[in-house]
Amino acid sequence: MMGLPHWDRIVSFEVPMWTPYGLDYKPVSFVGGADRLLQDVATYAMDLESELIYLSGMRYGEVGVVSYDKTIDPGRSISFPLGFVVIFSFSKAMEKFVSRFVKEMDEIKVGVCFCDLWDREMPLGKYKAIALISSNPFFDDKNFLEHFVQELAKNVDAKATPSLSYFAEKFGYRRFFIPYETDDPIELAISSICNEFETEEIISLLGSIDH
C-alpha cells in the first residue's frame, strides 16, 4: 500500500506558555473533557503510536493538545470554525489506517506535512504530522468522527495493541520531535523535490519514485 502524499505546507500553532507541552499528564482525559467521542479518538490514536494534536470543526470548535486555552475558556476566542481539520502526529500505523479509511471519501483530503509549535517567538519543535482536511464549510465532523472511531476500534482490537493511553494518563506522556521519532526533514525535503520533478517520460521509464 502506498503512503500518503507529502504536502509542501507547514502548519503553525501558537502554544500557550503554560501548556505542559514536553511532558503532559492526562492528555487523553483532558481532550475528552469536550466530548467522550474525542476521548476515544485520542485513546485509539495512541494505540497506533500517534496523538490527536488538533481538531477544528463546526460542532467541536477547536480542541487538542495545542489548544488548551480555548478548551478551558471557550469565550476567549468566540468563533464558529467552518470546514474541518484534524491533525495527528505521524506514525506508520496511523498513516496506513488513514490511507485506507479515506480512500472512498471525496470530501476529505489527507496528506503528510510538518507542524511547527511556537511559544510566542520561540519555536518549541517540529512535528511530522498527518492532516485530514475538508473545505466543505458545513462538514459533519461528529458523523465523521463516529465512523472514524468505529474503524479505529476494529483496527486496534485486531492488533491487540496494549493501551499506551493508560500509561500516558498515569505517568505522563513525553513528546518527541522529528530528529528522535521519524524521518530526517532534509531527506523528506529532497524526496519532495524529486517528486515535483517527475515527468510522464521518467515514470514510463523508471516507474514512480513512490513505488
Short mmCIF file of C-alpha atoms in Angstrom, two decimals, residues 9-12 21 53 89-90 113-118 122-129 175-186 188:
data_model
loop_
_atom_site.label_atom_id
_atom_site.label_comp_id
_atom_site.label_asym_id
_atom_site.label_seq_id
_atom_site.Cartn_x
_atom_site.Cartn_y
_atom_site.Cartn_z
CA ARG A 9 2.92 23.10 3.63
CA ILE A 10 3.76 23.86 7.23
CA VAL A 11 1.03 24.13 9.85
CA SER A 12 1.92 26.50 12.70
CA TYR A 21 3.91 20.51 26.27
CA ILE A 53 -2.81 17.19 18.06
CA SER A 89 1.30 13.20 14.93
CA PHE A 90 2.86 10.90 12.36
CA CYS A 113 3.03 17.75 6.40
CA PHE A 114 5.14 19.49 9.03
CA CYS A 115 3.66 21.11 12.11
CA ASP A 116 5.57 23.89 13.90
CA LEU A 117 4.79 24.73 17.51
CA TRP A 118 5.63 28.13 19.00
CA MET A 122 10.29 30.80 20.39
CA PRO A 123 9.97 27.57 18.39
CA LEU A 124 9.22 24.56 20.60
CA GLY A 125 9.76 21.99 17.91
CA LYS A 126 8.62 20.49 14.63
CA TYR A 127 6.22 17.60 14.20
CA LYS A 128 5.78 15.40 11.22
CA ALA A 129 2.01 15.25 11.04
CA ARG A 175 6.60 14.11 23.28
CA PHE A 176 9.45 13.86 20.82
CA PHE A 177 10.23 15.85 17.72
CA ILE A 178 11.32 14.76 14.27
CA PRO A 179 15.05 14.17 14.97
CA TYR A 180 14.13 11.50 17.53
CA GLU A 181 10.99 9.86 16.24
CA THR A 182 10.75 9.71 12.49
CA ASP A 183 12.26 10.78 9.19
CA ASP A 184 15.05 13.25 8.62
CA PRO A 185 13.45 16.55 7.46
CA ILE A 186 16.26 17.11 4.90
CA LEU A 188 11.96 14.40 3.20
#
